[in-house]
Structure formats: structure tokens, C-alpha cells
PDB file of C-alpha atoms in Angstrom:
ATOM      1  CA  MET A  28     140.709  79.947 100.264  1.00 48.00           C
ATOM      2  CA  THR A  29     143.798  77.798  99.827  1.00 48.00           C
ATOM      3  CA  GLY A  30     145.673  77.574  96.548  1.00 50.00           C
ATOM      4  CA  THR A  31     148.880  76.016  95.269  1.00 47.00           C
ATOM      5  CA  ARG A  32     151.712  77.680  93.399  1.00 46.00           C
ATOM      6  CA  GLU A  33     154.118  75.766  91.201  1.00 47.00           C
ATOM      7  CA  ILE A  34     157.698  76.347  92.230  1.00 40.00           C
ATOM      8  CA  GLN A  35     159.788  77.318  89.194  1.00 47.00           C
ATOM      9  CA  PRO A  36     163.468  76.576  88.653  1.00 44.00           C
ATOM     10  CA  TYR A  37     165.815  79.471  89.291  1.00 41.00           C
ATOM     11  CA  GLU A  38     169.369  80.222  88.271  1.00 45.00           C
ATOM     12  CA  MET A  39     172.123  80.224  90.859  1.00 42.00           C
ATOM     13  CA  ASP A  40     175.695  81.311  90.352  1.00 45.00           C
ATOM     14  CA  ASN A  41     177.770  78.382  91.505  1.00 46.00           C
ATOM     15  CA  GLY A  42     181.047  80.274  91.440  1.00 45.00           C
ATOM     16  CA  ASP A  43     182.266  78.648  88.242  1.00 48.00           C
ATOM     17  CA  GLU A  44     182.742  81.300  85.564  1.00 46.00           C
ATOM     18  CA  ASP A  45     182.274  78.695  82.856  1.00 48.00           C
ATOM     19  CA  SER A  46     178.814  77.495  83.850  1.00 45.00           C
ATOM     20  CA  THR A  47     175.498  78.343  85.484  1.00 45.00           C
ATOM     21  CA  ALA A  48     173.631  75.767  87.578  1.00 48.00           C
ATOM     22  CA  ILE A  49     169.851  75.595  87.217  1.00 48.00           C
ATOM     23  CA  VAL A  50     168.393  74.108  90.387  1.00 47.00           C
ATOM     24  CA  ASP A  51     164.980  72.466  90.012  1.00 52.00           C
ATOM     25  CA  LEU A  52     163.460  72.725  93.468  1.00 50.00           C
ATOM     26  CA  ARG A  53     160.884  70.031  92.653  1.00 54.00           C
ATOM     27  CA  GLY A  54     163.487  67.359  92.239  1.00 53.00           C
ATOM     28  CA  LEU A  55     166.610  69.121  93.549  1.00 54.00           C
ATOM     29  CA  SER A  56     168.404  67.992  90.398  1.00 54.00           C
ATOM     30  CA  PRO A  57     171.093  70.405  89.162  1.00 57.00           C
ATOM     31  CA  VAL A  58     171.400  70.848  85.405  1.00 55.00           C
ATOM     32  CA  THR A  59     174.586  72.463  84.094  1.00 55.00           C
ATOM     33  CA  ARG A  60     174.867  74.359  80.821  1.00 64.00           C
ATOM     34  CA  ARG A  61     178.372  74.777  79.452  1.00 74.00           C
ATOM     35  CA  GLU A  62     179.699  76.614  76.429  1.00 83.00           C
ATOM     36  CA  PRO A  63     183.231  75.575  75.496  1.00 89.00           C
ATOM     37  CA  LYS A  64     185.993  78.147  75.627  1.00 91.00           C
ATOM     38  CA  ASP A  65     187.424  77.331  72.229  1.00 92.00           C
ATOM     39  CA  ARG A  66     187.896  80.815  70.720  1.00 95.00           C
ATOM     40  CA  HIS A  67     191.402  82.288  70.762  1.00 97.00           C
ATOM     41  CA  LEU A  68     191.193  86.035  70.184  1.00 97.00           C
ATOM     42  CA  LEU A  69     193.366  89.126  69.892  1.00 96.00           C
ATOM     43  CA  VAL A  70     191.507  92.248  71.050  1.00 96.00           C
ATOM     44  CA  ARG A  71     193.020  95.642  70.206  1.00 94.00           C
ATOM     45  CA  LEU A  72     193.304  97.850  73.296  1.00 93.00           C
ATOM     46  CA  ASN A  73     194.384 101.167  71.760  1.00 89.00           C
ATOM     47  CA  GLY A  74     194.506 103.180  68.544  1.00 80.00           C
ATOM     48  CA  ALA A  75     191.876 103.769  65.878  1.00 75.00           C
ATOM     49  CA  GLN A  76     190.844 100.106  65.938  1.00 81.00           C
ATOM     50  CA  ILE A  77     190.374  99.832  69.694  1.00 87.00           C
ATOM     51  CA  GLY A  78     188.088  96.894  70.433  1.00 91.00           C
ATOM     52  CA  HIS A  79     188.729  95.160  67.102  1.00 90.00           C
ATOM     53  CA  VAL A  80     188.539  91.373  67.475  1.00 94.00           C
ATOM     54  CA  THR A  81     190.705  88.922  65.505  1.00 94.00           C
ATOM     55  CA  ARG A  82     190.047  85.207  65.903  1.00 95.00           C
ATOM     56  CA  LEU A  83     193.290  83.272  65.499  1.00 95.00           C
ATOM     57  CA  PRO A  84     193.224  80.398  62.991  1.00 92.00           C
ATOM     58  CA  GLN A  85     194.567  76.907  63.630  1.00 92.00           C
ATOM     59  CA  THR A  86     197.585  77.735  61.481  1.00 94.00           C
ATOM     60  CA  PRO A  87     200.563  80.050  62.128  1.00 95.00           C
ATOM     61  CA  SER A  88     199.644  83.725  61.734  1.00 94.00           C
ATOM     62  CA  ARG A  89     202.032  86.523  60.846  1.00 95.00           C
ATOM     63  CA  VAL A  90     201.729  89.806  62.710  1.00 96.00           C
ATOM     64  CA  GLY A  91     203.023  92.968  61.071  1.00 94.00           C
ATOM     65  CA  ARG A  92     202.633  95.997  58.871  1.00 88.00           C
ATOM     66  CA  GLY A  93     203.033  94.031  55.631  1.00 85.00           C
ATOM     67  CA  GLN A  94     199.884  93.802  53.536  1.00 75.00           C
ATOM     68  CA  ASP A  95     200.217  89.987  53.388  1.00 80.00           C
ATOM     69  CA  CYS A  96     200.136  89.502  57.181  1.00 88.00           C
ATOM     70  CA  GLU A  97     197.185  87.594  58.607  1.00 87.00           C
ATOM     71  CA  VAL A  98     197.143  89.935  61.633  1.00 90.00           C
ATOM     72  CA  TRP A  99     197.669  93.301  59.967  1.00 86.00           C
ATOM     73  CA  VAL A 100     198.664  96.185  62.248  1.00 88.00           C
ATOM     74  CA  ASN A 101     198.656  99.694  60.797  1.00 80.00           C
ATOM     75  CA  ASP A 102     201.364 101.276  62.925  1.00 84.00           C
ATOM     76  CA  ASP A 103     204.639 102.864  61.826  1.00 83.00           C
ATOM     77  CA  GLY A 104     206.429 101.299  64.812  1.00 91.00           C
ATOM     78  CA  ILE A 105     205.621  97.784  63.577  1.00 94.00           C
ATOM     79  CA  SER A 106     207.958  95.838  61.296  1.00 95.00           C
ATOM     80  CA  ARG A 107     206.514  94.477  58.074  1.00 92.00           C
ATOM     81  CA  LYS A 108     206.941  90.940  59.444  1.00 94.00           C
ATOM     82  CA  HIS A 109     207.040  91.621  63.157  1.00 97.00           C
ATOM     83  CA  ALA A 110     206.032  88.383  64.900  1.00 97.00           C
ATOM     84  CA  ARG A 111     204.245  85.047  64.561  1.00 97.00           C
ATOM     85  CA  LEU A 112     201.480  83.377  66.539  1.00 98.00           C
ATOM     86  CA  VAL A 113     201.848  79.601  66.340  1.00 97.00           C
ATOM     87  CA  PRO A 114     199.271  77.065  67.605  1.00 96.00           C
ATOM     88  CA  HIS A 115     200.793  74.901  70.342  1.00 95.00           C
ATOM     89  CA  GLY A 116     198.845  72.369  72.367  1.00 92.00           C
ATOM     90  CA  ARG A 117     195.658  74.081  73.550  1.00 91.00           C
ATOM     91  CA  GLY A 118     197.047  77.574  73.101  1.00 95.00           C
ATOM     92  CA  TYR A 119     199.489  79.688  71.113  1.00 97.00           C
ATOM     93  CA  VAL A 120     203.155  80.592  71.229  1.00 98.00           C
ATOM     94  CA  LEU A 121     204.206  84.140  70.342  1.00 98.00           C
ATOM     95  CA  GLU A 122     207.482  84.398  68.421  1.00 98.00           C
ATOM     96  CA  ASP A 123     209.290  87.627  67.613  1.00 97.00           C
ATOM     97  CA  THR A 124     210.670  87.490  64.042  1.00 96.00           C
ATOM     98  CA  GLU A 125     213.626  89.846  64.463  1.00 91.00           C
ATOM     99  CA  SER A 126     211.447  92.938  64.656  1.00 95.00           C
ATOM    100  CA  ALA A 127     213.104  96.350  64.862  1.00 95.00           C
ATOM    101  CA  ASN A 128     211.186  97.563  67.935  1.00 96.00           C
ATOM    102  CA  GLY A 129     210.529  94.376  69.828  1.00 96.00           C
ATOM    103  CA  THR A 130     207.655  92.195  70.985  1.00 97.00           C
ATOM    104  CA  PHE A 131     206.486  92.303  74.610  1.00 98.00           C
ATOM    105  CA  VAL A 132     204.277  90.291  76.961  1.00 97.00           C
ATOM    106  CA  ALA A 133     203.220  92.004  80.202  1.00 95.00           C
ATOM    107  CA  GLY A 134     205.855  94.660  79.566  1.00 95.00           C
ATOM    108  CA  GLN A 135     208.747  92.207  79.170  1.00 96.00           C
ATOM    109  CA  ARG A 136     210.507  91.823  75.831  1.00 97.00           C
ATOM    110  CA  VAL A 137     210.232  88.273  74.527  1.00 97.00           C
ATOM    111  CA  HIS A 138     211.607  86.221  71.673  1.00 97.00           C
ATOM    112  CA  ARG A 139     209.393  83.171  72.239  1.00 97.00           C
ATOM    113  CA  HIS A 140     206.621  82.979  74.804  1.00 97.00           C
ATOM    114  CA  ALA A 141     203.747  80.567  75.505  1.00 97.00           C
ATOM    115  CA  LEU A 142     200.628  82.683  75.946  1.00 97.00           C
ATOM    116  CA  SER A 143     198.088  82.491  78.743  1.00 96.00           C
ATOM    117  CA  ASP A 144     194.518  83.765  78.778  1.00 96.00           C
ATOM    118  CA  GLY A 145     194.512  87.500  79.529  1.00 96.00           C
ATOM    119  CA  ASP A 146     198.125  88.207  78.504  1.00 97.00           C
ATOM    120  CA  LEU A 147     198.807  91.750  77.291  1.00 97.00           C
ATOM    121  CA  LEU A 148     200.816  91.763  74.064  1.00 98.00           C
ATOM    122  CA  GLN A 149     202.652  94.771  72.682  1.00 97.00           C
ATOM    123  CA  PHE A 150     204.142  94.976  69.215  1.00 97.00           C
ATOM    124  CA  GLY A 151     206.635  97.813  68.817  1.00 95.00           C
ATOM    125  CA  PRO A 152     206.297 100.950  70.944  1.00 95.00           C
ATOM    126  CA  SER A 153     202.523 101.345  70.986  1.00 91.00           C
ATOM    127  CA  ALA A 154     200.305  98.571  69.484  1.00 94.00           C
ATOM    128  CA  VAL A 155     198.689  96.756  72.434  1.00 95.00           C
ATOM    129  CA  PHE A 156     196.415  93.692  72.348  1.00 97.00           C
ATOM    130  CA  ARG A 157     194.869  91.310  74.851  1.00 97.00           C
ATOM    131  CA  TYR A 158     195.015  87.577  74.192  1.00 97.00           C
ATOM    132  CA  ALA A 159     191.754  85.988  75.286  1.00 97.00           C
ATOM    133  CA  ILE A 160     190.460  82.428  75.348  1.00 96.00           C
ATOM    134  CA  THR A 161     186.698  82.628  75.386  1.00 96.00           C
ATOM    135  CA  ASP A 162     183.443  81.114  74.201  1.00 95.00           C
ATOM    136  CA  ALA A 163     181.160  81.921  71.287  1.00 94.00           C
ATOM    137  CA  SER A 164     178.815  84.151  73.318  1.00 94.00           C
ATOM    138  CA  GLN A 165     181.623  86.310  74.680  1.00 94.00           C
ATOM    139  CA  GLU A 166     183.195  86.625  71.230  1.00 94.00           C
ATOM    140  CA  ALA A 167     179.833  87.751  69.827  1.00 94.00           C
ATOM    141  CA  LEU A 168     179.485  90.369  72.570  1.00 95.00           C
ATOM    142  CA  LEU A 169     182.985  91.725  71.940  1.00 94.00           C
ATOM    143  CA  ARG A 170     182.236  91.978  68.224  1.00 92.00           C
ATOM    144  CA  GLN A 171     178.935  93.774  68.902  1.00 92.00           C
ATOM    145  CA  LEU A 172     180.710  96.337  71.073  1.00 92.00           C
ATOM    146  CA  PHE A 173     183.286  96.920  68.359  1.00 90.00           C
ATOM    147  CA  GLU A 174     180.615  97.256  65.665  1.00 88.00           C
ATOM    148  CA  ALA A 175     178.918  99.974  67.711  1.00 90.00           C
ATOM    149  CA  SER A 176     182.199 101.870  67.899  1.00 89.00           C
ATOM    150  CA  VAL A 177     182.836 101.801  64.128  1.00 91.00           C
ATOM    151  CA  THR A 178     179.326 102.695  62.955  1.00 94.00           C
ATOM    152  CA  ASP A 179     178.375 106.147  61.670  1.00 95.00           C
ATOM    153  CA  ALA A 180     175.729 107.418  64.087  1.00 93.00           C
ATOM    154  CA  LEU A 181     173.528 109.059  61.444  1.00 96.00           C
ATOM    155  CA  THR A 182     173.446 106.534  58.614  1.00 97.00           C
ATOM    156  CA  GLY A 183     174.312 103.205  60.205  1.00 95.00           C
ATOM    157  CA  ALA A 184     177.109 102.672  57.657  1.00 96.00           C
ATOM    158  CA  ARG A 185     180.710 102.128  58.737  1.00 95.00           C
ATOM    159  CA  ASN A 186     182.567 105.285  59.737  1.00 94.00           C
ATOM    160  CA  ARG A 187     185.634 106.677  57.973  1.00 93.00           C
ATOM    161  CA  GLU A 188     188.250 105.236  60.336  1.00 88.00           C
ATOM    162  CA  SER A 189     186.736 101.782  60.050  1.00 88.00           C
ATOM    163  CA  PHE A 190     186.636 102.065  56.255  1.00 93.00           C
ATOM    164  CA  ASP A 191     190.327 103.000  56.077  1.00 91.00           C
ATOM    165  CA  MET A 192     191.322  99.972  58.144  1.00 84.00           C
ATOM    166  CA  GLN A 193     188.984  97.585  56.338  1.00 87.00           C
ATOM    167  CA  LEU A 194     190.196  98.629  52.882  1.00 91.00           C
ATOM    168  CA  ARG A 195     193.777  97.864  53.869  1.00 86.00           C
ATOM    169  CA  SER A 196     192.696  94.548  55.334  1.00 82.00           C
ATOM    170  CA  GLU A 197     190.843  93.612  52.136  1.00 87.00           C
ATOM    171  CA  LEU A 198     193.846  94.551  49.996  1.00 87.00           C
ATOM    172  CA  SER A 199     196.015  92.347  52.199  1.00 80.00           C
ATOM    173  CA  TYR A 200     193.532  89.490  51.831  1.00 79.00           C
ATOM    174  CA  ALA A 201     193.411  89.934  48.036  1.00 85.00           C
ATOM    175  CA  ARG A 202     197.190  89.780  47.729  1.00 81.00           C
ATOM    176  CA  ARG A 203     197.500  86.692  49.950  1.00 75.00           C
ATOM    177  CA  HIS A 204     194.811  84.846  48.005  1.00 78.00           C
ATOM    178  CA  LYS A 205     195.615  86.318  44.568  1.00 84.00           C
ATOM    179  CA  ALA A 206     192.043  87.591  44.375  1.00 88.00           C
ATOM    180  CA  ASP A 207     190.305  90.697  43.081  1.00 92.00           C
ATOM    181  CA  VAL A 208     189.090  93.580  45.199  1.00 94.00           C
ATOM    182  CA  SER A 209     187.344  96.744  44.017  1.00 96.00           C
ATOM    183  CA  LEU A 210     186.383 100.101  45.454  1.00 97.00           C
ATOM    184  CA  ILE A 211     183.359 102.278  44.688  1.00 98.00           C
ATOM    185  CA  LEU A 212     183.064 105.908  45.731  1.00 98.00           C
ATOM    186  CA  PHE A 213     179.804 107.796  45.180  1.00 98.00           C
ATOM    187  CA  ASP A 214     178.573 111.251  46.047  1.00 97.00           C
ATOM    188  CA  VAL A 215     175.069 112.758  46.219  1.00 98.00           C
ATOM    189  CA  ASP A 216     174.623 115.252  43.389  1.00 98.00           C
ATOM    190  CA  HIS A 217     173.770 118.858  44.349  1.00 97.00           C
ATOM    191  CA  PHE A 218     173.490 117.946  48.019  1.00 97.00           C
ATOM    192  CA  LYS A 219     174.177 121.526  49.154  1.00 96.00           C
ATOM    193  CA  LYS A 220     171.080 122.584  47.227  1.00 95.00           C
ATOM    194  CA  VAL A 221     169.032 119.977  49.108  1.00 95.00           C
ATOM    195  CA  ASN A 222     170.185 121.414  52.453  1.00 95.00           C
ATOM    196  CA  ASP A 223     169.664 124.996  51.339  1.00 94.00           C
ATOM    197  CA  THR A 224     166.169 124.340  49.934  1.00 92.00           C
ATOM    198  CA  TYR A 225     164.715 121.872  52.425  1.00 92.00           C
ATOM    199  CA  GLY A 226     166.893 122.321  55.524  1.00 94.00           C
ATOM    200  CA  HIS A 227     169.427 120.075  57.217  1.00 95.00           C
ATOM    201  CA  PRO A 228     166.868 117.693  58.800  1.00 95.00           C
ATOM    202  CA  VAL A 229     165.693 116.781  55.303  1.00 96.00           C
ATOM    203  CA  GLY A 230     169.319 116.488  54.180  1.00 96.00           C
ATOM    204  CA  ASP A 231     169.904 114.045  57.035  1.00 97.00           C
ATOM    205  CA  LYS A 232     166.822 112.082  55.998  1.00 96.00           C
ATOM    206  CA  VAL A 233     168.179 111.831  52.455  1.00 97.00           C
ATOM    207  CA  LEU A 234     171.451 110.335  53.744  1.00 97.00           C
ATOM    208  CA  ILE A 235     169.628 107.918  56.051  1.00 97.00           C
ATOM    209  CA  GLU A 236     167.217 106.675  53.372  1.00 97.00           C
ATOM    210  CA  LEU A 237     169.941 106.464  50.747  1.00 97.00           C
ATOM    211  CA  SER A 238     172.207 104.459  53.084  1.00 97.00           C
ATOM    212  CA  ARG A 239     169.435 102.068  54.064  1.00 97.00           C
ATOM    213  CA  THR A 240     168.423 101.486  50.440  1.00 97.00           C
ATOM    214  CA  VAL A 241     171.953 101.008  49.092  1.00 97.00           C
ATOM    215  CA  ALA A 242     172.939  98.666  51.956  1.00 96.00           C
ATOM    216  CA  MET A 243     170.049  96.356  51.018  1.00 96.00           C
ATOM    217  CA  THR A 244     171.547  95.852  47.540  1.00 95.00           C
ATOM    218  CA  LEU A 245     174.957  94.696  48.826  1.00 96.00           C
ATOM    219  CA  ARG A 246     176.359  91.362  49.994  1.00 93.00           C
ATOM    220  CA  SER A 247     177.134  90.698  53.648  1.00 90.00           C
ATOM    221  CA  GLU A 248     180.864  90.638  52.887  1.00 90.00           C
ATOM    222  CA  ASP A 249     180.827  94.059  51.192  1.00 94.00           C
ATOM    223  CA  VAL A 250     181.997  96.997  53.287  1.00 95.00           C
ATOM    224  CA  PHE A 251     179.679 100.018  53.063  1.00 97.00           C
ATOM    225  CA  ALA A 252     180.907 103.215  54.708  1.00 97.00           C
ATOM    226  CA  ARG A 253     180.160 106.895  54.983  1.00 97.00           C
ATOM    227  CA  TYR A 254     183.372 108.359  53.618  1.00 97.00           C
ATOM    228  CA  GLY A 255     182.569 111.947  54.560  1.00 95.00           C
ATOM    229  CA  GLY A 256     179.595 114.318  54.354  1.00 95.00           C
ATOM    230  CA  GLU A 257     177.458 113.113  51.450  1.00 97.00           C
ATOM    231  CA  GLU A 258     180.148 110.783  50.047  1.00 98.00           C
ATOM    232  CA  PHE A 259     180.056 107.005  50.525  1.00 98.00           C
ATOM    233  CA  ALA A 260     182.375 104.080  49.791  1.00 98.00           C
ATOM    234  CA  ILE A 261     181.929 100.386  49.082  1.00 98.00           C
ATOM    235  CA  VAL A 262     184.701  97.761  49.212  1.00 97.00           C
ATOM    236  CA  LEU A 263     183.915  94.692  47.097  1.00 96.00           C
ATOM    237  CA  ARG A 264     185.837  91.528  47.912  1.00 92.00           C
ATOM    238  CA  GLY A 265     186.407  89.195  44.952  1.00 93.00           C
ATOM    239  CA  ILE A 266     184.907  91.614  42.417  1.00 95.00           C
ATOM    240  CA  ASP A 267     186.859  92.641  39.295  1.00 94.00           C
ATOM    241  CA  ALA A 268     186.673  95.873  37.281  1.00 94.00           C
ATOM    242  CA  ALA A 269     183.674  94.777  35.193  1.00 95.00           C
ATOM    243  CA  GLY A 270     181.825  93.631  38.300  1.00 96.00           C
ATOM    244  CA  ALA A 271     182.561  96.927  40.052  1.00 97.00           C
ATOM    245  CA  LEU A 272     181.047  98.838  37.140  1.00 97.00           C
ATOM    246  CA  ALA A 273     177.944  96.644  37.332  1.00 97.00           C
ATOM    247  CA  VAL A 274     177.588  97.225  41.090  1.00 98.00           C
ATOM    248  CA  GLY A 275     178.175 100.955  40.591  1.00 98.00           C
ATOM    249  CA  GLU A 276     175.423 101.083  37.991  1.00 98.00           C
ATOM    250  CA  ARG A 277     173.083  99.170  40.298  1.00 98.00           C
ATOM    251  CA  VAL A 278     173.755 101.680  43.078  1.00 98.00           C
ATOM    252  CA  ARG A 279     173.186 104.612  40.716  1.00 98.00           C
ATOM    253  CA  ALA A 280     169.900 103.195  39.404  1.00 98.00           C
ATOM    254  CA  THR A 281     168.698 102.275  42.908  1.00 97.00           C
ATOM    255  CA  VAL A 282     169.239 105.817  44.179  1.00 98.00           C
ATOM    256  CA  GLU A 283     167.622 107.325  41.080  1.00 98.00           C
ATOM    257  CA  ARG A 284     164.437 105.338  41.819  1.00 97.00           C
ATOM    258  CA  LEU A 285     164.381 106.443  45.460  1.00 97.00           C
ATOM    259  CA  ARG A 286     161.528 108.741  46.529  1.00 96.00           C
ATOM    260  CA  ILE A 287     161.899 110.653  49.802  1.00 95.00           C
ATOM    261  CA  GLN A 288     158.859 112.297  51.358  1.00 91.00           C
ATOM    262  CA  THR A 289     159.463 115.809  52.751  1.00 88.00           C
ATOM    263  CA  PRO A 290     157.065 118.365  54.277  1.00 85.00           C
ATOM    264  CA  LYS A 291     157.165 120.271  50.989  1.00 81.00           C
ATOM    265  CA  SER A 292     157.208 117.555  48.344  1.00 89.00           C
ATOM    266  CA  VAL A 293     158.559 114.186  47.281  1.00 94.00           C
ATOM    267  CA  LEU A 294     162.313 114.539  46.804  1.00 96.00           C
ATOM    268  CA  ARG A 295     164.457 112.698  44.266  1.00 96.00           C
ATOM    269  CA  VAL A 296     168.254 112.601  44.271  1.00 97.00           C
ATOM    270  CA  THR A 297     170.988 111.110  42.101  1.00 98.00           C
ATOM    271  CA  VAL A 298     174.597 110.085  42.670  1.00 98.00           C
ATOM    272  CA  SER A 299     177.824 110.194  40.691  1.00 98.00           C
ATOM    273  CA  VAL A 300     179.981 107.068  40.944  1.00 98.00           C
ATOM    274  CA  GLY A 301     183.666 106.246  40.461  1.00 98.00           C
ATOM    275  CA  THR A 302     185.196 102.749  40.606  1.00 97.00           C
ATOM    276  CA  ALA A 303     188.702 101.292  40.805  1.00 95.00           C
ATOM    277  CA  SER A 304     189.955  97.696  40.965  1.00 94.00           C
ATOM    278  CA  LEU A 305     193.202  96.186  42.174  1.00 91.00           C
ATOM    279  CA  GLY A 306     193.497  93.720  39.311  1.00 81.00           C
ATOM    280  CA  ALA A 307     192.850  96.239  36.534  1.00 66.00           C
ATOM    281  CA  SER A 308     195.246  99.017  37.438  1.00 62.00           C
ATOM    282  CA  HIS A 309     198.667  99.945  38.752  1.00 61.00           C
ATOM    283  CA  GLU A 310     197.154 101.202  42.018  1.00 57.00           C
ATOM    284  CA  THR A 311     198.612  98.903  44.650  1.00 75.00           C
ATOM    285  CA  THR A 312     198.057 100.772  47.912  1.00 86.00           C
ATOM    286  CA  ALA A 313     194.875 101.835  49.645  1.00 90.00           C
ATOM    287  CA  GLU A 314     195.705 105.494  49.027  1.00 92.00           C
ATOM    288  CA  GLU A 315     196.268 104.912  45.313  1.00 92.00           C
ATOM    289  CA  LEU A 316     193.041 102.945  44.946  1.00 94.00           C
ATOM    290  CA  VAL A 317     191.047 105.682  46.708  1.00 95.00           C
ATOM    291  CA  SER A 318     192.710 108.353  44.558  1.00 95.00           C
ATOM    292  CA  ALA A 319     191.818 106.456  41.364  1.00 94.00           C
ATOM    293  CA  ALA A 320     188.168 105.962  42.374  1.00 96.00           C
ATOM    294  CA  ASP A 321     187.923 109.581  43.533  1.00 97.00           C
ATOM    295  CA  SER A 322     189.249 110.960  40.249  1.00 97.00           C
ATOM    296  CA  ARG A 323     186.685 108.881  38.341  1.00 97.00           C
ATOM    297  CA  LEU A 324     183.904 110.084  40.628  1.00 98.00           C
ATOM    298  CA  TYR A 325     184.760 113.664  39.748  1.00 96.00           C
ATOM    299  CA  ALA A 326     184.994 112.701  36.079  1.00 98.00           C
ATOM    300  CA  ALA A 327     181.395 111.487  36.421  1.00 98.00           C
ATOM    301  CA  LYS A 328     180.477 114.875  37.924  1.00 97.00           C
ATOM    302  CA  HIS A 329     182.118 116.753  35.071  1.00 97.00           C
ATOM    303  CA  GLN A 330     180.407 114.540  32.476  1.00 97.00           C
ATOM    304  CA  GLY A 331     176.958 115.547  33.711  1.00 97.00           C
ATOM    305  CA  ARG A 332     176.391 113.665  37.009  1.00 97.00           C
ATOM    306  CA  ASN A 333     174.104 110.667  37.633  1.00 98.00           C
ATOM    307  CA  ARG A 334     176.556 108.329  35.923  1.00 98.00           C
ATOM    308  CA  VAL A 335     179.328 105.793  36.589  1.00 98.00           C
ATOM    309  CA  VAL A 336     182.953 106.106  35.481  1.00 98.00           C
ATOM    310  CA  GLY A 337     185.300 103.137  35.994  1.00 95.00           C
ATOM    311  CA  SER A 338     188.649 101.733  35.005  1.00 79.00           C
TER     312      SER A 338
END
């Protein structure tokens, strides 16, 4: 018995890293798919934010430790206004702005240097980045890899290191744009009793369910992180003190309605919440904002728990 089989197209690497040729054997007509390399990125290669991706804008960007820098680098060896990245032609020029510890490309100190794809940049003694010109797919992959590295394995929220960096970044953004930013800290009430009564697997389930439920109430631009143990944090871009109180109350009420099934019974938990806002207080640094929210969280505990205390 004789039959026929349709010959399907197949992909063939044609040696060009920018494209893949699809050869249709029926007509021997090559079709080329291209994705433009139009993304200019800085990728952190060391430190707590290893893998972090910054897409450079089509305007000059300041690099430094100052909170108003577009490329903020949390490193004591970096000057507050360390360098600039300036669009030039189809790429960027790196300019040192009289930094104390120097700016380097491929290990050589520079004052002004036209960058090429793959260049290794070093600001001060230890902050190292790679300059990459890439396409949308590669940028997405790099961001996915970074997200995996900054996610708390149990809850799926951001981890503590990521939260610390993101809070500073949001404060920098708020100052540059003269905008509000708020912080919420909340803690599960009597969590030790949950672990002691039901066991740690149930305690883990409480944290997982709570995180999933709270995350669903937040905006995509909000930063939700596991701050430590049973304590969580939320950074709210563009939200003032009154808005932070409203979000805190929504979180509190959402958790209060949560029902968690355990082998023994249905478990209910509550949280105590503290809020702080940049525009409503004298707290101007990340540490001061965290301290203010933390003190209000504990005020909520002392006032009876399952409540919100704000500025």
C-alpha cells in the first residue's frame, strides 16, 4: 500500500544570530523572521541585585548613589553623581562626572567612552554591569531570570533584598517626579500560636494563602514582599497617606475574611498594619520610612491587633 506524506517546513540555523530561516521544502522559498535589536540595557553582574535589568531611556541618564539618579546604584564606593549615559547615534556614550573612585570600561579608566555591545562597565571599586544591545525577547528572558532570583520561594512575593532595593528606587522616583510614595508593613497576629497548635506545614500554608490573596488586591506597579518570617511589606507608588490607610484597611479586611482549611479545622487569621508616607512625614530615607511604618505596626499590636495605624 502506497501513501503520501506532506513535507513540513523546518527551521535551519543560517548562522545569523539575528534571524532564523524557515525553509519550505515544497517551494524552496526561504522566509526570514527578524526581531530588531533596539533595546539598550544595563545588566548588573554582581552584588545583591545581580541580574537586575535597566533599560536605558532615549534621554541622558545619571548613574550614582544619589536618590535622584535614573540609574541608582546602592554602593558606598559610588559617588552620588558618578557618571552619565548619553544617547549618541545608535548607541550610548559613557561620561565620568568627576567621580571619586573612577569609571571603567573593560578594566580601563575612562572619562568619555562610546559603548559597544557587550562592554563591561565598572563604577567605583566594585559595581559591575554589562551593556547589551538586544531585542524584546532577550530582554524578557533576562527579566524573567532576574524575577526568579528575587522571589521568595515559599510565598511567591519579593524577597527581602529585592524589597530593600525597590524601596530605595521608588523613593528616588518619587523625588525626581515630586510624587507620593507610601509603605505598608503588616504582620500575622499570634503566628507562633498557629505553628505551635497546627504545625509548621499549616503555618506555611497560612503564609502562602495570605500572600496569594493579598497580591490579588494590589496593582501591578505595587511592590509586595515578604519582609521576614510572618511580616510583609507593600510599596505603593503615587499613593499618599490617606490612600495608604485605605489600602492597609483593605489588606486587613481581606485577610480577616480568609478561611484556610487544615486537617483539624478551618483556620482564620488576622494582621496588624502600620503605614508611612513620604509626603506626610519627615522620614526621607528608606530606613526612616521603614522605622516609621514598623513603629505604627507595633502600635497596632499594642492597641489590640487586627487594626491599622498610620501617619
